[in-house]
mmCIF file of C-alpha atoms and ligand atoms in Angstrom:
data_model
loop_
_atom_site.group_PDB
_atom_site.id
_atom_site.type_symbol
_atom_site.label_atom_id
_atom_site.label_comp_id
_atom_site.label_asym_id
_atom_site.label_seq_id
_atom_site.Cartn_x
_atom_site.Cartn_y
_atom_site.Cartn_z
ATOM 1 C CA MET E 170 -19.678 -10.871 -16.315
ATOM 2 C CA THR E 171 -19.982 -13.889 -13.990
ATOM 3 C CA ASP E 172 -18.016 -13.636 -10.735
ATOM 4 C CA THR E 173 -15.161 -16.153 -10.623
ATOM 5 C CA MET E 174 -13.425 -14.635 -7.611
ATOM 6 C CA ASN E 175 -15.139 -15.794 -4.522
ATOM 7 C CA PHE E 176 -14.373 -14.997 -0.863
ATOM 8 C CA ASP E 177 -16.790 -17.403 0.834
ATOM 9 C CA ASP E 178 -15.485 -18.281 4.320
ATOM 10 C CA ARG E 179 -12.702 -15.713 3.984
ATOM 11 C CA VAL E 180 -12.377 -13.023 6.649
ATOM 12 C CA VAL E 181 -11.347 -9.573 5.462
ATOM 13 C CA ILE E 182 -10.316 -6.514 7.482
ATOM 14 C CA VAL E 183 -10.706 -3.209 5.667
ATOM 15 C CA THR E 184 -9.291 -0.247 7.570
ATOM 16 C CA GLY E 185 -10.915 3.112 6.955
ATOM 17 C CA ALA E 186 -13.930 1.231 5.600
ATOM 18 C CA GLY E 187 -16.456 3.827 6.727
ATOM 19 C CA ALA E 188 -16.047 6.014 3.639
ATOM 20 C CA GLY E 189 -14.404 6.446 0.246
ATOM 21 C CA LEU E 190 -12.250 3.618 -1.088
ATOM 22 C CA GLY E 191 -12.465 1.502 2.053
ATOM 23 C CA ARG E 192 -16.267 1.459 1.972
ATOM 24 C CA SER E 193 -16.192 0.400 -1.683
ATOM 25 C CA HIS E 194 -13.702 -2.419 -0.961
ATOM 26 C CA ALA E 195 -15.713 -3.624 2.061
ATOM 27 C CA LEU E 196 -18.998 -3.752 0.150
ATOM 28 C CA GLU E 197 -17.464 -5.672 -2.761
ATOM 29 C CA PHE E 198 -15.672 -8.213 -0.550
ATOM 30 C CA ALA E 199 -18.961 -8.773 1.292
ATOM 31 C CA ARG E 200 -20.893 -9.110 -1.986
ATOM 32 C CA ARG E 201 -18.399 -11.804 -2.967
ATOM 33 C CA GLY E 202 -19.041 -13.781 0.224
ATOM 34 C CA ALA E 203 -16.407 -12.490 2.651
ATOM 35 C CA LYS E 204 -17.015 -11.807 6.322
ATOM 36 C CA VAL E 205 -15.823 -8.246 6.740
ATOM 37 C CA VAL E 206 -14.465 -6.277 9.677
ATOM 38 C CA VAL E 207 -15.453 -2.712 8.855
ATOM 39 C CA TYR E 208 -12.863 -0.764 10.660
ATOM 40 C CA ASP E 209 -13.119 2.988 10.956
ATOM 41 C CA LEU E 210 -12.213 5.533 13.588
ATOM 42 C CA GLY E 211 -14.894 7.808 12.180
ATOM 43 C CA GLY E 212 -12.926 11.033 12.590
ATOM 44 C CA GLY E 213 -12.317 13.979 10.289
ATOM 45 C CA ALA E 214 -10.079 14.113 7.229
ATOM 46 C CA HIS E 215 -7.251 15.629 9.291
ATOM 47 C CA GLY E 216 -7.356 13.084 12.095
ATOM 48 C CA GLU E 217 -9.636 15.059 14.399
ATOM 49 C CA GLY E 218 -12.409 13.438 16.459
ATOM 50 C CA LYS E 219 -13.891 9.976 16.301
ATOM 51 C CA GLY E 220 -17.274 8.268 16.046
ATOM 52 C CA SER E 221 -19.064 5.027 15.284
ATOM 53 C CA ALA E 222 -21.578 6.209 12.661
ATOM 54 C CA ALA E 223 -19.395 5.712 9.561
ATOM 55 C CA ALA E 224 -18.491 2.078 10.293
ATOM 56 C CA ASP E 225 -22.014 1.251 11.538
ATOM 57 C CA LYS E 226 -23.547 2.561 8.314
ATOM 58 C CA VAL E 227 -21.358 0.332 6.129
ATOM 59 C CA VAL E 228 -22.031 -2.702 8.340
ATOM 60 C CA ALA E 229 -25.776 -2.006 7.953
ATOM 61 C CA GLU E 230 -25.359 -1.796 4.169
ATOM 62 C CA ILE E 231 -23.588 -5.163 4.112
ATOM 63 C CA ILE E 232 -26.165 -6.829 6.349
ATOM 64 C CA ALA E 233 -28.981 -5.361 4.233
ATOM 65 C CA MET E 234 -27.560 -7.119 1.185
ATOM 66 C CA GLY E 235 -27.373 -10.427 3.057
ATOM 67 C CA GLY E 236 -23.665 -10.250 3.935
ATOM 68 C CA GLN E 237 -21.772 -10.599 7.208
ATOM 69 C CA ALA E 238 -19.854 -7.771 8.843
ATOM 70 C CA VAL E 239 -18.881 -6.314 12.197
ATOM 71 C CA ALA E 240 -17.714 -2.817 13.024
ATOM 72 C CA ASP E 241 -14.590 -1.818 14.900
ATOM 73 C CA TYR E 242 -13.990 1.815 15.872
ATOM 74 C CA ASN E 243 -10.392 1.580 17.044
ATOM 75 C CA SER E 244 -7.666 3.630 15.464
ATOM 76 C CA VAL E 245 -5.353 1.647 13.207
ATOM 77 C CA GLU E 246 -2.706 2.334 15.824
ATOM 78 C CA GLN E 247 -4.502 -0.418 17.785
ATOM 79 C CA GLY E 248 -4.149 -2.857 14.901
ATOM 80 C CA ASP E 249 -3.829 -5.836 17.203
ATOM 81 C CA ALA E 250 -7.292 -5.079 18.661
ATOM 82 C CA ILE E 251 -8.783 -5.066 15.166
ATOM 83 C CA VAL E 252 -7.314 -8.440 14.311
ATOM 84 C CA GLN E 253 -8.706 -9.699 17.638
ATOM 85 C CA THR E 254 -12.139 -8.438 16.552
ATOM 86 C CA ALA E 255 -11.822 -10.567 13.393
ATOM 87 C CA LEU E 256 -10.768 -13.628 15.388
ATOM 88 C CA ASP E 257 -13.447 -13.165 18.079
ATOM 89 C CA ASN E 258 -16.247 -12.821 15.527
ATOM 90 C CA PHE E 259 -15.120 -14.957 12.606
ATOM 91 C CA ASP E 260 -12.293 -17.200 13.943
ATOM 92 C CA ARG E 261 -9.732 -16.341 11.293
ATOM 93 C CA ILE E 262 -8.149 -13.588 9.229
ATOM 94 C CA ASP E 263 -7.359 -13.964 5.519
ATOM 95 C CA VAL E 264 -7.108 -10.507 3.983
ATOM 96 C CA VAL E 265 -5.984 -7.122 5.308
ATOM 97 C CA ILE E 266 -6.679 -3.978 3.320
ATOM 98 C CA ASN E 267 -4.599 -1.204 4.867
ATOM 99 C CA ASN E 268 -6.555 1.773 3.596
ATOM 100 C CA ALA E 269 -7.257 4.136 6.522
ATOM 101 C CA GLY E 270 -5.774 7.536 5.950
ATOM 102 C CA ILE E 271 -5.794 11.235 6.716
ATOM 103 C CA LEU E 272 -3.968 14.319 5.483
ATOM 104 C CA ARG E 273 -2.024 16.999 7.351
ATOM 105 C CA ASP E 274 -0.759 19.020 4.386
ATOM 106 C CA SER E 275 1.565 21.937 4.846
ATOM 107 C CA SER E 276 4.804 23.113 3.272
ATOM 108 C CA PHE E 277 7.858 21.540 4.896
ATOM 109 C CA ALA E 278 8.853 24.947 6.248
ATOM 110 C CA LYS E 279 5.580 25.201 8.176
ATOM 111 C CA MET E 280 5.033 21.517 9.033
ATOM 112 C CA SER E 281 4.752 20.862 12.761
ATOM 113 C CA ASP E 282 6.096 17.800 14.545
ATOM 114 C CA ASP E 283 2.450 16.872 15.241
ATOM 115 C CA ASP E 284 1.663 16.939 11.503
ATOM 116 C CA TRP E 285 4.641 14.691 10.838
ATOM 117 C CA ASP E 286 3.926 12.264 13.696
ATOM 118 C CA LEU E 287 0.199 11.859 13.125
ATOM 119 C CA ILE E 288 0.644 11.038 9.434
ATOM 120 C CA TYR E 289 3.355 8.517 10.308
ATOM 121 C CA ARG E 290 1.171 6.957 13.017
ATOM 122 C CA VAL E 291 -1.981 6.554 10.929
ATOM 123 C CA HIS E 292 -0.387 5.433 7.659
ATOM 124 C CA VAL E 293 2.810 3.604 8.595
ATOM 125 C CA LEU E 294 2.431 2.519 12.223
ATOM 126 C CA GLY E 295 -1.252 1.673 11.597
ATOM 127 C CA ALA E 296 -0.518 -0.506 8.566
ATOM 128 C CA TYR E 297 2.322 -2.162 10.455
ATOM 129 C CA LYS E 298 0.173 -2.901 13.522
ATOM 130 C CA VAL E 299 -2.666 -4.517 11.563
ATOM 131 C CA ALA E 300 -0.328 -6.514 9.299
ATOM 132 C CA LYS E 301 1.873 -7.567 12.212
ATOM 133 C CA ALA E 302 -1.073 -8.906 14.229
ATOM 134 C CA ALA E 303 -2.523 -10.748 11.198
ATOM 135 C CA TRP E 304 0.828 -12.082 9.986
ATOM 136 C CA PRO E 305 1.291 -15.169 12.245
ATOM 137 C CA HIS E 306 -2.252 -16.329 11.419
ATOM 138 C CA MET E 307 -1.602 -15.950 7.701
ATOM 139 C CA LEU E 308 1.707 -17.829 7.871
ATOM 140 C CA ALA E 309 0.182 -20.624 9.960
ATOM 141 C CA GLN E 310 -2.742 -21.182 7.590
ATOM 142 C CA GLY E 311 -0.622 -20.856 4.426
ATOM 143 C CA TYR E 312 -2.810 -18.141 2.982
ATOM 144 C CA GLY E 313 -2.922 -14.403 3.287
ATOM 145 C CA ARG E 314 -3.352 -11.293 1.201
ATOM 146 C CA ILE E 315 -2.416 -7.739 2.215
ATOM 147 C CA ILE E 316 -2.954 -4.543 0.258
ATOM 148 C CA ASN E 317 -1.187 -1.363 1.362
ATOM 149 C CA THR E 318 -2.542 1.907 0.045
ATOM 150 C CA SER E 319 0.273 4.091 -1.252
ATOM 151 C CA SER E 320 -0.031 7.291 -3.276
ATOM 152 C CA ALA E 321 1.353 9.190 -6.251
ATOM 153 C CA ALA E 322 2.510 11.744 -3.672
ATOM 154 C CA GLY E 323 4.837 9.077 -2.264
ATOM 155 C CA ILE E 324 6.053 7.843 -5.631
ATOM 156 C CA TYR E 325 6.682 11.245 -7.184
ATOM 157 C CA GLY E 326 6.574 13.751 -4.294
ATOM 158 C CA ASN E 327 4.069 16.574 -3.965
ATOM 159 C CA PHE E 328 4.315 20.109 -2.617
ATOM 160 C CA GLY E 329 2.931 20.340 0.907
ATOM 161 C CA GLN E 330 2.997 16.594 1.541
ATOM 162 C CA ALA E 331 6.450 15.770 2.929
ATOM 163 C CA ASN E 332 4.864 13.825 5.802
ATOM 164 C CA TYR E 333 2.347 11.988 3.608
ATOM 165 C CA SER E 334 4.882 11.291 0.803
ATOM 166 C CA THR E 335 7.302 9.730 3.277
ATOM 167 C CA ALA E 336 4.605 7.547 4.797
ATOM 168 C CA LYS E 337 3.120 6.476 1.486
ATOM 169 C CA LEU E 338 6.393 5.402 -0.128
ATOM 170 C CA GLY E 339 7.350 3.776 3.177
ATOM 171 C CA LEU E 340 4.321 1.551 2.715
ATOM 172 C CA TYR E 341 5.776 0.349 -0.580
ATOM 173 C CA GLY E 342 9.013 -0.579 1.209
ATOM 174 C CA LEU E 343 6.960 -2.550 3.731
ATOM 175 C CA THR E 344 5.064 -4.181 0.861
ATOM 176 C CA GLN E 345 8.208 -5.364 -0.911
ATOM 177 C CA THR E 346 9.812 -6.919 2.161
ATOM 178 C CA LEU E 347 6.603 -8.586 3.388
ATOM 179 C CA ALA E 348 6.128 -10.019 -0.125
ATOM 180 C CA ILE E 349 9.590 -11.611 0.133
ATOM 181 C CA GLU E 350 9.005 -12.908 3.676
ATOM 182 C CA GLY E 351 5.502 -14.220 2.934
ATOM 183 C CA ALA E 352 6.269 -15.874 -0.404
ATOM 184 C CA LYS E 353 6.853 -19.414 0.840
ATOM 185 C CA LYS E 354 3.616 -19.403 2.856
ATOM 186 C CA ASN E 355 1.327 -18.084 0.124
ATOM 187 C CA VAL E 356 1.066 -14.681 1.812
ATOM 188 C CA MET E 357 1.037 -12.074 -0.943
ATOM 189 C CA VAL E 358 1.399 -8.366 -0.394
ATOM 190 C CA ASN E 359 0.840 -5.600 -2.926
ATOM 191 C CA ALA E 360 0.520 -1.818 -2.936
ATOM 192 C CA ILE E 361 -1.816 0.452 -4.849
ATOM 193 C CA ALA E 362 -1.554 4.161 -5.596
ATOM 194 C CA PRO E 363 -5.154 5.189 -6.281
ATOM 195 C CA VAL E 364 -6.736 8.318 -7.679
ATOM 196 C CA ALA E 365 -10.369 8.607 -6.649
ATOM 197 C CA GLY E 366 -12.998 11.076 -5.604
ATOM 198 C CA SER E 367 -13.438 11.211 -1.825
ATOM 199 C CA ARG E 368 -13.382 13.763 0.962
ATOM 200 C CA MET E 369 -9.596 13.520 0.664
ATOM 201 C CA THR E 370 -9.605 14.853 -2.906
ATOM 202 C CA GLU E 371 -12.751 17.027 -2.840
ATOM 203 C CA THR E 372 -10.752 20.034 -1.635
ATOM 204 C CA ILE E 373 -8.309 19.902 -4.579
ATOM 205 C CA LEU E 374 -10.462 18.673 -7.494
ATOM 206 C CA PRO E 375 -13.573 20.160 -9.132
ATOM 207 C CA ALA E 376 -16.828 18.615 -7.863
ATOM 208 C CA GLU E 377 -17.690 16.975 -11.207
ATOM 209 C CA VAL E 378 -14.260 15.288 -11.324
ATOM 210 C CA VAL E 379 -14.653 14.022 -7.746
ATOM 211 C CA THR E 380 -18.002 12.514 -8.739
ATOM 212 C CA ALA E 381 -16.569 10.921 -11.903
ATOM 213 C CA LEU E 382 -13.568 9.369 -10.116
ATOM 214 C CA LYS E 383 -15.601 6.717 -8.349
ATOM 215 C CA PRO E 384 -13.945 4.726 -5.529
ATOM 216 C CA GLU E 385 -15.628 1.688 -7.131
ATOM 217 C CA PHE E 386 -13.087 1.965 -9.983
ATOM 218 C CA ILE E 387 -10.270 1.106 -7.537
ATOM 219 C CA THR E 388 -11.870 -1.961 -5.974
ATOM 220 C CA PRO E 389 -11.633 -4.490 -8.882
ATOM 221 C CA LEU E 390 -7.804 -4.348 -8.720
ATOM 222 C CA VAL E 391 -7.899 -4.885 -4.956
ATOM 223 C CA ILE E 392 -10.207 -7.886 -5.353
ATOM 224 C CA LYS E 393 -8.015 -9.380 -8.109
ATOM 225 C CA LEU E 394 -4.828 -9.039 -6.021
ATOM 226 C CA CYS E 395 -6.552 -10.702 -3.048
ATOM 227 C CA ASP E 396 -8.005 -13.604 -5.015
ATOM 228 C CA GLU E 397 -6.705 -17.033 -3.993
ATOM 229 C CA ASN E 398 -5.402 -17.601 -7.557
ATOM 230 C CA ASN E 399 -3.454 -14.332 -7.583
ATOM 231 C CA GLU E 400 0.252 -14.858 -8.257
ATOM 232 C CA GLU E 401 1.436 -11.248 -8.034
ATOM 233 C CA SER E 402 3.267 -10.109 -4.916
ATOM 234 C CA GLY E 403 5.428 -7.119 -4.103
ATOM 235 C CA GLY E 404 3.897 -5.009 -6.870
ATOM 236 C CA LEU E 405 2.933 -1.345 -6.967
ATOM 237 C CA TYR E 406 0.022 -0.288 -9.169
ATOM 238 C CA GLU E 407 -1.335 3.085 -10.194
ATOM 239 C CA VAL E 408 -5.095 2.914 -10.538
ATOM 240 C CA GLY E 409 -8.011 5.247 -11.197
ATOM 241 C CA ALA E 410 -11.100 5.744 -13.344
ATOM 242 C CA GLY E 411 -10.663 2.407 -15.118
ATOM 243 C CA TRP E 412 -6.895 2.742 -15.756
ATOM 244 C CA ILE E 413 -4.585 0.247 -14.023
ATOM 245 C CA ALA E 414 -0.809 0.065 -14.526
ATOM 246 C CA LYS E 415 2.123 -1.582 -12.758
ATOM 247 C CA LEU E 416 5.295 0.329 -11.879
ATOM 248 C CA GLN E 417 8.891 -0.891 -11.784
ATOM 249 C CA TRP E 418 12.318 0.597 -11.159
ATOM 250 C CA GLU E 419 14.476 1.675 -14.057
ATOM 251 C CA ARG E 420 18.248 2.248 -13.869
ATOM 252 C CA THR E 421 20.863 3.632 -16.265
ATOM 253 C CA GLN E 422 23.870 1.505 -17.225
ATOM 254 C CA GLY E 423 25.815 3.967 -15.090
ATOM 255 C CA ALA E 424 29.409 5.157 -15.157
ATOM 256 C CA LYS E 425 32.248 2.985 -13.882
ATOM 257 C CA PHE E 426 35.380 4.274 -12.190
ATOM 258 C CA ASN E 427 38.362 2.233 -11.057
ATOM 259 C CA PRO E 428 38.214 1.996 -7.233
ATOM 260 C CA ALA E 429 41.908 1.002 -7.087
ATOM 261 C CA GLU E 430 42.957 4.190 -8.886
ATOM 262 C CA GLY E 431 40.500 6.463 -7.073
ATOM 263 C CA PHE E 432 38.295 9.096 -8.718
ATOM 264 C CA SER E 433 37.196 12.619 -8.002
ATOM 265 C CA ALA E 434 34.059 14.739 -8.112
ATOM 266 C CA GLU E 435 35.391 16.132 -11.403
ATOM 267 C CA ASP E 436 35.597 12.589 -12.832
ATOM 268 C CA VAL E 437 31.947 12.108 -11.809
ATOM 269 C CA ALA E 438 31.002 15.405 -13.477
ATOM 270 C CA ASP E 439 32.910 14.455 -16.665
ATOM 271 C CA ASN E 440 30.925 11.193 -16.865
ATOM 272 C CA TRP E 441 27.556 12.641 -15.842
ATOM 273 C CA ASP E 442 25.988 11.712 -19.192
ATOM 274 C CA LYS E 443 26.725 8.017 -18.450
ATOM 275 C CA VAL E 444 25.275 8.298 -14.927
ATOM 276 C CA THR E 445 22.036 9.767 -16.232
ATOM 277 C CA ASP E 446 21.558 8.310 -19.753
ATOM 278 C CA PHE E 447 18.616 5.905 -19.795
ATOM 279 C CA THR E 448 19.532 4.442 -23.200
ATOM 280 C CA ASP E 449 19.820 0.649 -22.701
ATOM 281 C CA SER E 450 18.462 1.037 -19.165
ATOM 282 C CA GLU E 451 18.013 -1.941 -16.855
ATOM 283 C CA LYS E 452 15.009 -2.897 -14.723
ATOM 284 C CA PRO E 453 16.393 -4.047 -11.361
ATOM 285 C CA LYS E 454 13.984 -6.154 -9.325
ATOM 286 C CA VAL E 455 15.712 -7.415 -6.180
ATOM 287 C CA ALA E 456 18.262 -6.030 -3.703
ATOM 288 C CA ASN E 457 21.010 -8.194 -5.248
ATOM 289 C CA ASP E 458 20.521 -6.278 -8.495
ATOM 290 C CA SER E 459 21.952 -3.332 -6.564
ATOM 291 C CA PHE E 460 24.840 -5.232 -4.972
ATOM 292 C CA ILE E 461 26.020 -7.115 -8.094
ATOM 293 C CA PRO E 462 27.332 -4.122 -10.124
ATOM 294 C CA VAL E 463 28.999 -2.735 -6.997
ATOM 295 C CA PHE E 464 30.885 -5.960 -6.242
ATOM 296 C CA THR E 465 31.584 -6.554 -9.940
ATOM 297 C CA ASN E 466 33.226 -3.133 -10.127
ATOM 298 C CA LEU E 467 35.417 -4.151 -7.191
ATOM 299 C CA GLY E 468 36.330 -7.344 -9.045
ATOM 300 C CA ILE E 469 34.786 -9.491 -6.292
ATOM 301 C CA LYS E 470 32.498 -12.431 -7.004
ATOM 302 C CA ILE E 471 30.128 -13.173 -4.084
ATOM 303 C CA PRO E 472 28.880 -16.802 -4.125
ATOM 304 C CA GLY E 473 25.151 -16.962 -4.843
ATOM 305 C CA MET E 474 25.053 -13.532 -6.504
HETATM 306 N N1 NAD B 576 -8.645 9.455 -2.895
HETATM 307 C C1 NAD B 576 -7.482 9.470 -3.537
HETATM 308 O O1 NAD B 576 -7.360 9.954 -4.692
HETATM 309 C C2 NAD B 576 -6.265 8.865 -2.897
HETATM 310 C C3 NAD B 576 -5.034 9.023 -3.554
HETATM 311 C C4 NAD B 576 -3.904 8.409 -3.021
HETATM 312 C C5 NAD B 576 -4.019 7.678 -1.849
HETATM 313 N N2 NAD B 576 -5.221 7.583 -1.227
HETATM 314 C C6 NAD B 576 -5.290 6.804 0.011
HETATM 315 O O2 NAD B 576 -6.412 5.961 -0.023
HETATM 316 C C7 NAD B 576 -6.870 5.714 1.302
HETATM 317 C C8 NAD B 576 -8.370 5.965 1.385
HETATM 318 O O3 NAD B 576 -8.596 7.333 1.160
HETATM 319 P P1 NAD B 576 -10.007 7.943 0.733
HETATM 320 O O4 NAD B 576 -9.736 8.834 -0.421
HETATM 321 O O5 NAD B 576 -11.021 6.878 0.609
HETATM 322 O O6 NAD B 576 -10.262 8.891 2.008
HETATM 323 P P2 NAD B 576 -11.513 9.015 3.016
HETATM 324 O O7 NAD B 576 -11.179 10.150 3.901
HETATM 325 O O8 NAD B 576 -12.801 9.046 2.264
HETATM 326 O O9 NAD B 576 -11.473 7.644 3.824
HETATM 327 C C9 NAD B 576 -10.491 7.355 4.783
HETATM 328 C C10 NAD B 576 -11.150 6.647 5.933
HETATM 329 O O10 NAD B 576 -10.125 6.296 6.886
HETATM 330 C C11 NAD B 576 -10.652 6.499 8.183
HETATM 331 N N3 NAD B 576 -9.551 6.706 9.125
HETATM 332 C C12 NAD B 576 -8.744 7.784 9.197
HETATM 333 N N4 NAD B 576 -7.867 7.634 10.208
HETATM 334 C C13 NAD B 576 -8.137 6.438 10.782
HETATM 335 C C14 NAD B 576 -7.547 5.731 11.860
HETATM 336 N N5 NAD B 576 -6.534 6.231 12.576
HETATM 337 N N6 NAD B 576 -8.052 4.515 12.170
HETATM 338 C C15 NAD B 576 -9.073 3.997 11.468
HETATM 339 N N7 NAD B 576 -9.679 4.638 10.438
HETATM 340 C C16 NAD B 576 -9.198 5.842 10.102
HETATM 341 C C17 NAD B 576 -11.519 7.729 8.056
HETATM 342 O O11 NAD B 576 -12.465 7.804 9.126
HETATM 343 C C18 NAD B 576 -12.156 7.527 6.686
HETATM 344 O O12 NAD B 576 -13.408 6.879 6.761
HETATM 345 C C19 NAD B 576 -6.019 6.597 2.210
HETATM 346 O O13 NAD B 576 -4.964 5.856 2.766
HETATM 347 C C20 NAD B 576 -5.458 7.642 1.261
HETATM 348 O O14 NAD B 576 -4.253 8.189 1.736
HETATM 349 C C21 NAD B 576 -6.350 8.163 -1.716
#
């Protein structure tokens, strides 16, 4: 198929681009004309150590195919330095792929404060720092695309990943609010929850499955959401092995009690089927969809709602 999505003159930062999904995204953006900041701390899967080899290797791959790229070996916690690398080398920043990640799995009972903090710092603080530093440039130029990498562990929970689940669903919260704040300036922000073979999944999946779940199957969605003709923002997508699907919230009609008369825990229990019955469910999309039934039940009409 002929390429119609072109990133000529666009500058793209991919965090964690030295391996796995990030490497795949970086190579494809570069193949489509982008100037890429290949950003990787080069440490281990649990946040230990650092090194330049991983990022350098991907930069060499991009240059070998005639593309343009520079390496940056900072941690995502220095997101402002990475954006400065993009500006110093390529004069602008158009796309941020927040992808860098590590794991510190352990049951909640055994999780240390260090495990909690490091996961927060790499996934949440790191994504915030890169997006925050890129944000004013995106608003000023009236163009920007950000992808935050979430996870099924965040959406659904997963044993041994309280730290990671919190961080990964937090990234979807960030995505939704940045999508609202960037809308008028053509800055679009989406989140993906990938399933792919990488060093992150090689310890939990059989080797042949890791090989089959190619990171390259995640990248086409990322490219599509970053295209200048993309109109989707604030979305969350599950993606892997050629399957791509969008998620949304679903809510029951709910039970209604009269606030003026008061109601008890027993009243709630007696109406539990109404609270939990998804027949005729709704699909709320914005924060007002949460406020409206609350105020309606109070008998109050808020102007503009
Ligand atoms: N592989 C999956 O199935 C899967 C599932 C859900 C979410 N994810 C997410 O996708 C992203 C990519 O994961 P992957 O599977 O390609 O893993 P990976 O370990 O192959 O790649 C992650 C890269 O991030 C880099 N990195 C780690 N900490 C960094 C930091 N502080 N600063 C800069 N770079 C750093 C690592 O050096 C590594 O190259 C992660 O955010 C991960 O949580 C992956």
